[in-house]
Amino acid sequence: MAYRWPADTDFALLELDVLDRDCPVCGRMMYICDHRYRHFHTLDGPVELVCKLNHCPDPACPGHAQTKSPELESAIALPNWAIGWDVFCWIGHRRCSRHWSITQIQGELGDAYGIKLSADAIAKYIQRYQVMLAARQQDPESLRRQYQSVNTIVLTIDGLQPEKGHETLFVVRELTQKRVWFAEPLLSATNEEVQRLIAQAKAWAASLGQAVVLWVSDKQDAFVQGIAAEFPGVPHRYCDNHFLRDVAKPVLEADSHAKVQMRRKVRGLRKIEQAVLKHERPAVGPNPVPVDPAATFTMSTASVHPQATGADTACAVVLAYCTAVRGILNDDQGGPLEPPGLRMASALQDVRDSIQRNLDTKKGGLQKRNWAAWPGASTGA
Ligand SMILES: [Zn+2]
């Protein structure tokens, strides 16, 4: 669907003429016979582009029936685009490099540049950007330039599944230049199919005139056999990450079990919160304390009014602890070197220490509460 411009759009005018005005058939000087008007967004604002179309003045020349467009037109915006290349690249970069969502891109284009595009249109431009990127990625000329100063090549291969249930995407990467060479989805990853990809990598390396000195993979059978067949004598090493993950498997299983145990033991947060909120409701002073059980620690302490009673403050503290503990129990981050269960245990211990510090302070008769010296729960939250 054509882009609809508001009636009061203020376009910057841009005129383009044909650079080479010799008729491609007879060589006579061509005349302007028509104009093409285009409108599109650039990062500098909306543009009206006037393209002067030329044709051969000789009615007998085949060049008369054809028009020639300015050569530079496609360097500003491709046909039927509502945006120039600059906006196109801006969108593609935000999507592919920064991983922005389409909604985010749409919002920022509107806020920062006043460019209003539908989500459909943005999706369409992203798709074209990806096609161009993929074509560029495999451009032999740009590859040769990148590998001019390189002496050796280190290749890796791995299968990944961007969407569960889809075919596995096999990716061949080169490590010295950190570049994806190619990727191909294989419906059935038979040894023959995998070996075909490895042979393709061999052809690429040969075309660059470079020696492959090492292969790295998770050493699944198809890789081991394919690499041995195509690259006899070239070392094939275990990928550190896969190796570590495999070695750490029993540890992570035990860790996951410990996590379940801790979750089972630390319970009843909701009950405590309900009790606190119930206790609070009747104590309505001139400034009732708004306590949101879902609020984060900082929010709930910040909401304590300076004139709040001691009981109100205590309630807020209890709720803040509950929030912190809930955050700890829901945290699933970590990996083989930092198992999530160990993180959870250490964070829960921080909370215990913090509560103990509060109890000790109370025993000592210290009335003044020092919020700054309250780091315990925040480490877990
Ligand atoms: Zn002509």
PDB file of N, CA, C and O in Angstrom, residues 156-217:
ATOM      1  N   THR A 156      35.199 -23.411  13.004  1.00  0.00           N
ATOM      2  CA  THR A 156      34.337 -24.128  13.947  1.00  0.00           C
ATOM      3  C   THR A 156      33.048 -24.478  13.230  1.00  0.00           C
ATOM      4  O   THR A 156      32.650 -23.810  12.277  1.00  0.00           O
ATOM      5  N   ILE A 157      32.404 -25.518  13.717  1.00  0.00           N
ATOM      6  CA  ILE A 157      31.076 -25.854  13.201  1.00  0.00           C
ATOM      7  C   ILE A 157      30.210 -26.260  14.380  1.00  0.00           C
ATOM      8  O   ILE A 157      30.692 -26.889  15.329  1.00  0.00           O
ATOM      9  N   ASP A 158      28.969 -25.818  14.362  1.00  0.00           N
ATOM     10  CA  ASP A 158      28.042 -26.217  15.420  1.00  0.00           C
ATOM     11  C   ASP A 158      26.624 -26.148  14.876  1.00  0.00           C
ATOM     12  O   ASP A 158      26.335 -25.374  13.959  1.00  0.00           O
ATOM     13  N   GLY A 159      25.757 -26.962  15.448  1.00  0.00           N
ATOM     14  CA  GLY A 159      24.347 -26.927  15.066  1.00  0.00           C
ATOM     15  C   GLY A 159      23.567 -26.214  16.142  1.00  0.00           C
ATOM     16  O   GLY A 159      23.802 -26.421  17.326  1.00  0.00           O
ATOM     17  N   LEU A 160      22.668 -25.314  15.730  1.00  0.00           N
ATOM     18  CA  LEU A 160      21.825 -24.665  16.727  1.00  0.00           C
ATOM     19  C   LEU A 160      20.387 -24.665  16.257  1.00  0.00           C
ATOM     20  O   LEU A 160      20.112 -24.792  15.064  1.00  0.00           O
ATOM     21  N   GLN A 161      19.496 -24.489  17.234  1.00  0.00           N
ATOM     22  CA  GLN A 161      18.077 -24.552  16.924  1.00  0.00           C
ATOM     23  C   GLN A 161      17.421 -23.262  17.412  1.00  0.00           C
ATOM     24  O   GLN A 161      17.010 -23.175  18.565  1.00  0.00           O
ATOM     25  N   PRO A 162      17.339 -22.259  16.515  1.00  0.00           N
ATOM     26  CA  PRO A 162      16.761 -20.985  16.942  1.00  0.00           C
ATOM     27  C   PRO A 162      15.326 -21.155  17.461  1.00  0.00           C
ATOM     28  O   PRO A 162      14.924 -20.493  18.391  1.00  0.00           O
ATOM     29  N   GLU A 163      14.546 -22.045  16.836  1.00  0.00           N
ATOM     30  CA  GLU A 163      13.180 -22.302  17.300  1.00  0.00           C
ATOM     31  C   GLU A 163      13.062 -23.792  17.556  1.00  0.00           C
ATOM     32  O   GLU A 163      13.454 -24.598  16.722  1.00  0.00           O
ATOM     33  N   LYS A 164      12.474 -24.117  18.706  1.00  0.00           N
ATOM     34  CA  LYS A 164      12.295 -25.545  19.017  1.00  0.00           C
ATOM     35  C   LYS A 164      11.429 -26.199  17.952  1.00  0.00           C
ATOM     36  O   LYS A 164      10.448 -25.617  17.492  1.00  0.00           O
ATOM     37  N   GLY A 165      11.813 -27.409  17.541  1.00  0.00           N
ATOM     38  CA  GLY A 165      11.003 -28.126  16.560  1.00  0.00           C
ATOM     39  C   GLY A 165      11.407 -27.827  15.131  1.00  0.00           C
ATOM     40  O   GLY A 165      11.011 -28.526  14.211  1.00  0.00           O
ATOM     41  N   HIS A 166      12.162 -26.738  14.912  1.00  0.00           N
ATOM     42  CA  HIS A 166      12.623 -26.435  13.559  1.00  0.00           C
ATOM     43  C   HIS A 166      13.837 -27.295  13.228  1.00  0.00           C
ATOM     44  O   HIS A 166      14.426 -27.916  14.105  1.00  0.00           O
ATOM     45  N   GLU A 167      14.220 -27.297  11.937  1.00  0.00           N
ATOM     46  CA  GLU A 167      15.435 -28.002  11.571  1.00  0.00           C
ATOM     47  C   GLU A 167      16.629 -27.300  12.211  1.00  0.00           C
ATOM     48  O   GLU A 167      16.566 -26.117  12.530  1.00  0.00           O
ATOM     49  N   THR A 168      17.710 -28.070  12.382  1.00  0.00           N
ATOM     50  CA  THR A 168      18.899 -27.508  13.011  1.00  0.00           C
ATOM     51  C   THR A 168      19.656 -26.646  11.997  1.00  0.00           C
ATOM     52  O   THR A 168      19.814 -27.035  10.837  1.00  0.00           O
ATOM     53  N   LEU A 169      20.105 -25.498  12.468  1.00  0.00           N
ATOM     54  CA  LEU A 169      20.878 -24.585  11.620  1.00  0.00           C
ATOM     55  C   LEU A 169      22.358 -24.841  11.879  1.00  0.00           C
ATOM     56  O   LEU A 169      22.822 -24.672  13.016  1.00  0.00           O
ATOM     57  N   PHE A 170      23.079 -25.271  10.855  1.00  0.00           N
ATOM     58  CA  PHE A 170      24.510 -25.532  11.024  1.00  0.00           C
ATOM     59  C   PHE A 170      25.299 -24.301  10.601  1.00  0.00           C
ATOM     60  O   PHE A 170      25.104 -23.774   9.514  1.00  0.00           O
ATOM     61  N   VAL A 171      26.165 -23.865  11.500  1.00  0.00           N
ATOM     62  CA  VAL A 171      26.897 -22.623  11.280  1.00  0.00           C
ATOM     63  C   VAL A 171      28.391 -22.918  11.232  1.00  0.00           C
ATOM     64  O   VAL A 171      28.930 -23.590  12.118  1.00  0.00           O
ATOM     65  N   VAL A 172      29.049 -22.433  10.186  1.00  0.00           N
ATOM     66  CA  VAL A 172      30.504 -22.543  10.098  1.00  0.00           C
ATOM     67  C   VAL A 172      31.082 -21.150  10.328  1.00  0.00           C
ATOM     68  O   VAL A 172      30.751 -20.209   9.606  1.00  0.00           O
ATOM     69  N   ARG A 173      31.900 -21.039  11.394  1.00  0.00           N
ATOM     70  CA  ARG A 173      32.514 -19.748  11.726  1.00  0.00           C
ATOM     71  C   ARG A 173      34.029 -19.848  11.626  1.00  0.00           C
ATOM     72  O   ARG A 173      34.598 -20.912  11.825  1.00  0.00           O
ATOM     73  N   GLU A 174      34.630 -18.691  11.335  1.00  0.00           N
ATOM     74  CA  GLU A 174      36.086 -18.629  11.305  1.00  0.00           C
ATOM     75  C   GLU A 174      36.504 -17.783  12.493  1.00  0.00           C
ATOM     76  O   GLU A 174      35.983 -16.689  12.701  1.00  0.00           O
ATOM     77  N   LEU A 175      37.467 -18.292  13.306  1.00  0.00           N
ATOM     78  CA  LEU A 175      37.726 -17.656  14.601  1.00  0.00           C
ATOM     79  C   LEU A 175      38.740 -16.512  14.577  1.00  0.00           C
ATOM     80  O   LEU A 175      38.627 -15.597  15.381  1.00  0.00           O
ATOM     81  N   THR A 176      39.726 -16.527  13.658  1.00  0.00           N
ATOM     82  CA  THR A 176      40.719 -15.448  13.712  1.00  0.00           C
ATOM     83  C   THR A 176      40.066 -14.108  13.367  1.00  0.00           C
ATOM     84  O   THR A 176      40.396 -13.087  13.948  1.00  0.00           O
ATOM     85  N   GLN A 177      39.104 -14.110  12.464  1.00  0.00           N
ATOM     86  CA  GLN A 177      38.407 -12.873  12.092  1.00  0.00           C
ATOM     87  C   GLN A 177      37.001 -12.797  12.702  1.00  0.00           C
ATOM     88  O   GLN A 177      36.252 -11.864  12.411  1.00  0.00           O
ATOM     89  N   LYS A 178      36.666 -13.814  13.525  1.00  0.00           N
ATOM     90  CA  LYS A 178      35.359 -13.863  14.187  1.00  0.00           C
ATOM     91  C   LYS A 178      34.225 -13.602  13.203  1.00  0.00           C
ATOM     92  O   LYS A 178      33.401 -12.707  13.375  1.00  0.00           O
ATOM     93  N   ARG A 179      34.194 -14.400  12.154  1.00  0.00           N
ATOM     94  CA  ARG A 179      33.229 -14.148  11.095  1.00  0.00           C
ATOM     95  C   ARG A 179      32.445 -15.415  10.786  1.00  0.00           C
ATOM     96  O   ARG A 179      33.031 -16.499  10.661  1.00  0.00           O
ATOM     97  N   VAL A 180      31.129 -15.286  10.665  1.00  0.00           N
ATOM     98  CA  VAL A 180      30.320 -16.420  10.221  1.00  0.00           C
ATOM     99  C   VAL A 180      30.551 -16.574   8.723  1.00  0.00           C
ATOM    100  O   VAL A 180      30.322 -15.627   7.969  1.00  0.00           O
ATOM    101  N   TRP A 181      31.026 -17.735   8.311  1.00  0.00           N
ATOM    102  CA  TRP A 181      31.244 -17.946   6.880  1.00  0.00           C
ATOM    103  C   TRP A 181      29.935 -18.277   6.187  1.00  0.00           C
ATOM    104  O   TRP A 181      29.526 -17.633   5.255  1.00  0.00           O
ATOM    105  N   PHE A 182      29.257 -19.291   6.680  1.00  0.00           N
ATOM    106  CA  PHE A 182      27.932 -19.591   6.125  1.00  0.00           C
ATOM    107  C   PHE A 182      27.144 -20.421   7.121  1.00  0.00           C
ATOM    108  O   PHE A 182      27.714 -20.978   8.071  1.00  0.00           O
ATOM    109  N   ALA A 183      25.843 -20.478   6.905  1.00  0.00           N
ATOM    110  CA  ALA A 183      24.966 -21.246   7.781  1.00  0.00           C
ATOM    111  C   ALA A 183      23.912 -21.898   6.906  1.00  0.00           C
ATOM    112  O   ALA A 183      23.448 -21.297   5.932  1.00  0.00           O
ATOM    113  N   GLU A 184      23.555 -23.101   7.247  1.00  0.00           N
ATOM    114  CA  GLU A 184      22.565 -23.798   6.429  1.00  0.00           C
ATOM    115  C   GLU A 184      21.691 -24.684   7.308  1.00  0.00           C
ATOM    116  O   GLU A 184      22.202 -25.437   8.133  1.00  0.00           O
ATOM    117  N   PRO A 185      20.367 -24.585   7.151  1.00  0.00           N
ATOM    118  CA  PRO A 185      19.497 -25.488   7.921  1.00  0.00           C
ATOM    119  C   PRO A 185      19.471 -26.856   7.256  1.00  0.00           C
ATOM    120  O   PRO A 185      19.275 -26.957   6.040  1.00  0.00           O
ATOM    121  N   LEU A 186      19.693 -27.892   8.036  1.00  0.00           N
ATOM    122  CA  LEU A 186      19.676 -29.249   7.496  1.00  0.00           C
ATOM    123  C   LEU A 186      18.497 -30.008   8.100  1.00  0.00           C
ATOM    124  O   LEU A 186      18.404 -30.127   9.320  1.00  0.00           O
ATOM    125  N   LEU A 187      17.614 -30.496   7.238  1.00  0.00           N
ATOM    126  CA  LEU A 187      16.438 -31.222   7.723  1.00  0.00           C
ATOM    127  C   LEU A 187      16.858 -32.492   8.455  1.00  0.00           C
ATOM    128  O   LEU A 187      16.440 -32.756   9.568  1.00  0.00           O
ATOM    129  N   SER A 188      17.685 -33.295   7.789  1.00  0.00           N
ATOM    130  CA  SER A 188      18.225 -34.474   8.457  1.00  0.00           C
ATOM    131  C   SER A 188      19.726 -34.334   8.413  1.00  0.00           C
ATOM    132  O   SER A 188      20.329 -34.358   7.346  1.00  0.00           O
ATOM    133  N   ALA A 189      20.319 -34.150   9.588  1.00  0.00           N
ATOM    134  CA  ALA A 189      21.754 -33.891   9.623  1.00  0.00           C
ATOM    135  C   ALA A 189      22.516 -35.205   9.504  1.00  0.00           C
ATOM    136  O   ALA A 189      23.148 -35.669  10.449  1.00  0.00           O
ATOM    137  N   THR A 190      22.453 -35.815   8.315  1.00  0.00           N
ATOM    138  CA  THR A 190      23.203 -37.056   8.114  1.00  0.00           C
ATOM    139  C   THR A 190      24.680 -36.719   7.983  1.00  0.00           C
ATOM    140  O   THR A 190      25.046 -35.569   7.723  1.00  0.00           O
ATOM    141  N   ASN A 191      25.514 -37.742   8.147  1.00  0.00           N
ATOM    142  CA  ASN A 191      26.952 -37.530   8.032  1.00  0.00           C
ATOM    143  C   ASN A 191      27.320 -36.959   6.668  1.00  0.00           C
ATOM    144  O   ASN A 191      28.193 -36.100   6.563  1.00  0.00           O
ATOM    145  N   GLU A 192      26.612 -37.410   5.616  1.00  0.00           N
ATOM    146  CA  GLU A 192      26.931 -36.939   4.266  1.00  0.00           C
ATOM    147  C   GLU A 192      26.638 -35.447   4.141  1.00  0.00           C
ATOM    148  O   GLU A 192      27.422 -34.688   3.577  1.00  0.00           O
ATOM    149  N   GLU A 193      25.483 -35.038   4.688  1.00  0.00           N
ATOM    150  CA  GLU A 193      25.100 -33.622   4.574  1.00  0.00           C
ATOM    151  C   GLU A 193      26.074 -32.736   5.338  1.00  0.00           C
ATOM    152  O   GLU A 193      26.458 -31.660   4.873  1.00  0.00           O
ATOM    153  N   VAL A 194      26.444 -33.184   6.547  1.00  0.00           N
ATOM    154  CA  VAL A 194      27.395 -32.406   7.345  1.00  0.00           C
ATOM    155  C   VAL A 194      28.735 -32.331   6.627  1.00  0.00           C
ATOM    156  O   VAL A 194      29.363 -31.270   6.563  1.00  0.00           O
ATOM    157  N   GLN A 195      29.128 -33.438   6.038  1.00  0.00           N
ATOM    158  CA  GLN A 195      30.421 -33.447   5.341  1.00  0.00           C
ATOM    159  C   GLN A 195      30.409 -32.494   4.135  1.00  0.00           C
ATOM    160  O   GLN A 195      31.420 -31.872   3.809  1.00  0.00           O
ATOM    161  N   ARG A 196      29.241 -32.345   3.520  1.00  0.00           N
ATOM    162  CA  ARG A 196      29.121 -31.415   2.395  1.00  0.00           C
ATOM    163  C   ARG A 196      29.429 -29.981   2.849  1.00  0.00           C
ATOM    164  O   ARG A 196      30.106 -29.224   2.159  1.00  0.00           O
ATOM    165  N   LEU A 197      28.944 -29.628   4.068  1.00  0.00           N
ATOM    166  CA  LEU A 197      29.230 -28.284   4.600  1.00  0.00           C
ATOM    167  C   LEU A 197      30.722 -28.114   4.869  1.00  0.00           C
ATOM    168  O   LEU A 197      31.308 -27.059   4.608  1.00  0.00           O
ATOM    169  N   ILE A 198      31.329 -29.187   5.396  1.00  0.00           N
ATOM    170  CA  ILE A 198      32.765 -29.115   5.709  1.00  0.00           C
ATOM    171  C   ILE A 198      33.576 -29.005   4.413  1.00  0.00           C
ATOM    172  O   ILE A 198      34.559 -28.251   4.348  1.00  0.00           O
ATOM    173  N   ALA A 199      33.110 -29.698   3.366  1.00  0.00           N
ATOM    174  CA  ALA A 199      33.780 -29.593   2.066  1.00  0.00           C
ATOM    175  C   ALA A 199      33.636 -28.177   1.511  1.00  0.00           C
ATOM    176  O   ALA A 199      34.548 -27.635   0.884  1.00  0.00           O
ATOM    177  N   GLN A 200      32.471 -27.561   1.784  1.00  0.00           N
ATOM    178  CA  GLN A 200      32.239 -26.188   1.334  1.00  0.00           C
ATOM    179  C   GLN A 200      33.222 -25.228   2.022  1.00  0.00           C
ATOM    180  O   GLN A 200      33.788 -24.336   1.392  1.00  0.00           O
ATOM    181  N   ALA A 201      33.443 -25.464   3.319  1.00  0.00           N
ATOM    182  CA  ALA A 201      34.409 -24.644   4.062  1.00  0.00           C
ATOM    183  C   ALA A 201      35.803 -24.823   3.465  1.00  0.00           C
ATOM    184  O   ALA A 201      36.580 -23.869   3.371  1.00  0.00           O
ATOM    185  N   LYS A 202      36.103 -26.049   3.059  1.00  0.00           N
ATOM    186  CA  LYS A 202      37.407 -26.343   2.456  1.00  0.00           C
ATOM    187  C   LYS A 202      37.576 -25.532   1.161  1.00  0.00           C
ATOM    188  O   LYS A 202      38.628 -24.936   0.909  1.00  0.00           O
ATOM    189  N   ALA A 203      36.490 -25.489   0.369  1.00  0.00           N
ATOM    190  CA  ALA A 203      36.538 -24.746  -0.892  1.00  0.00           C
ATOM    191  C   ALA A 203      36.740 -23.252  -0.627  1.00  0.00           C
ATOM    192  O   ALA A 203      37.498 -22.582  -1.337  1.00  0.00           O
ATOM    193  N   TRP A 204      36.078 -22.737   0.410  1.00  0.00           N
ATOM    194  CA  TRP A 204      36.236 -21.314   0.749  1.00  0.00           C
ATOM    195  C   TRP A 204      37.685 -21.017   1.121  1.00  0.00           C
ATOM    196  O   TRP A 204      38.263 -20.033   0.671  1.00  0.00           O
ATOM    197  N   ALA A 205      38.247 -21.874   1.997  1.00  0.00           N
ATOM    198  CA  ALA A 205      39.633 -21.657   2.439  1.00  0.00           C
ATOM    199  C   ALA A 205      40.571 -21.712   1.241  1.00  0.00           C
ATOM    200  O   ALA A 205      41.494 -20.902   1.131  1.00  0.00           O
ATOM    201  N   ALA A 206      40.311 -22.666   0.332  1.00  0.00           N
ATOM    202  CA  ALA A 206      41.166 -22.807  -0.860  1.00  0.00           C
ATOM    203  C   ALA A 206      41.074 -21.554  -1.726  1.00  0.00           C
ATOM    204  O   ALA A 206      42.087 -21.063  -2.235  1.00  0.00           O
ATOM    205  N   SER A 207      39.864 -20.990  -1.847  1.00  0.00           N
ATOM    206  CA  SER A 207      39.701 -19.804  -2.689  1.00  0.00           C
ATOM    207  C   SER A 207      40.416 -18.602  -2.081  1.00  0.00           C
ATOM    208  O   SER A 207      40.776 -17.661  -2.780  1.00  0.00           O
ATOM    209  N   LEU A 208      40.622 -18.629  -0.756  1.00  0.00           N
ATOM    210  CA  LEU A 208      41.347 -17.539  -0.097  1.00  0.00           C
ATOM    211  C   LEU A 208      42.850 -17.812  -0.107  1.00  0.00           C
ATOM    212  O   LEU A 208      43.641 -16.946   0.276  1.00  0.00           O
ATOM    213  N   GLY A 209      43.233 -19.038  -0.496  1.00  0.00           N
ATOM    214  CA  GLY A 209      44.645 -19.413  -0.502  1.00  0.00           C
ATOM    215  C   GLY A 209      45.211 -19.541   0.896  1.00  0.00           C
ATOM    216  O   GLY A 209      46.398 -19.291   1.121  1.00  0.00           O
ATOM    217  N   GLN A 210      44.361 -19.898   1.855  1.00  0.00           N
ATOM    218  CA  GLN A 210      44.810 -19.989   3.245  1.00  0.00           C
ATOM    219  C   GLN A 210      44.742 -21.429   3.740  1.00  0.00           C
ATOM    220  O   GLN A 210      43.904 -22.211   3.292  1.00  0.00           O
ATOM    221  N   ALA A 211      45.614 -21.732   4.710  1.00  0.00           N
ATOM    222  CA  ALA A 211      45.631 -23.074   5.281  1.00  0.00           C
ATOM    223  C   ALA A 211      44.757 -23.112   6.535  1.00  0.00           C
ATOM    224  O   ALA A 211      44.826 -22.218   7.370  1.00  0.00           O
ATOM    225  N   VAL A 212      43.922 -24.144   6.633  1.00  0.00           N
ATOM    226  CA  VAL A 212      43.137 -24.348   7.851  1.00  0.00           C
ATOM    227  C   VAL A 212      44.024 -25.107   8.829  1.00  0.00           C
ATOM    228  O   VAL A 212      44.457 -26.228   8.539  1.00  0.00           O
ATOM    229  N   VAL A 213      44.338 -24.482   9.979  1.00  0.00           N
ATOM    230  CA  VAL A 213      45.271 -25.118  10.916  1.00  0.00           C
ATOM    231  C   VAL A 213      44.559 -25.834  12.055  1.00  0.00           C
ATOM    232  O   VAL A 213      45.163 -26.633  12.763  1.00  0.00           O
ATOM    233  N   LEU A 214      43.266 -25.518  12.255  1.00  0.00           N
ATOM    234  CA  LEU A 214      42.578 -26.117  13.403  1.00  0.00           C
ATOM    235  C   LEU A 214      41.070 -26.091  13.186  1.00  0.00           C
ATOM    236  O   LEU A 214      40.535 -25.134  12.616  1.00  0.00           O
ATOM    237  N   TRP A 215      40.406 -27.147  13.647  1.00  0.00           N
ATOM    238  CA  TRP A 215      38.944 -27.177  13.713  1.00  0.00           C
ATOM    239  C   TRP A 215      38.543 -27.277  15.180  1.00  0.00           C
ATOM    240  O   TRP A 215      39.199 -27.957  15.965  1.00  0.00           O
ATOM    241  N   VAL A 216      37.464 -26.595  15.547  1.00  0.00           N
ATOM    242  CA  VAL A 216      36.951 -26.661  16.922  1.00  0.00           C
ATOM    243  C   VAL A 216      35.470 -27.006  16.840  1.00  0.00           C
ATOM    244  O   VAL A 216      34.744 -26.412  16.036  1.00  0.00           O
ATOM    245  N   SER A 217      35.024 -27.968  17.657  1.00  0.00           N
ATOM    246  CA  SER A 217      33.593 -28.298  17.670  1.00  0.00           C
ATOM    247  C   SER A 217      33.252 -29.034  18.960  1.00  0.00           C
ATOM    248  O   SER A 217      34.125 -29.229  19.813  1.00  0.00           O
TER     249      SER A 217
END
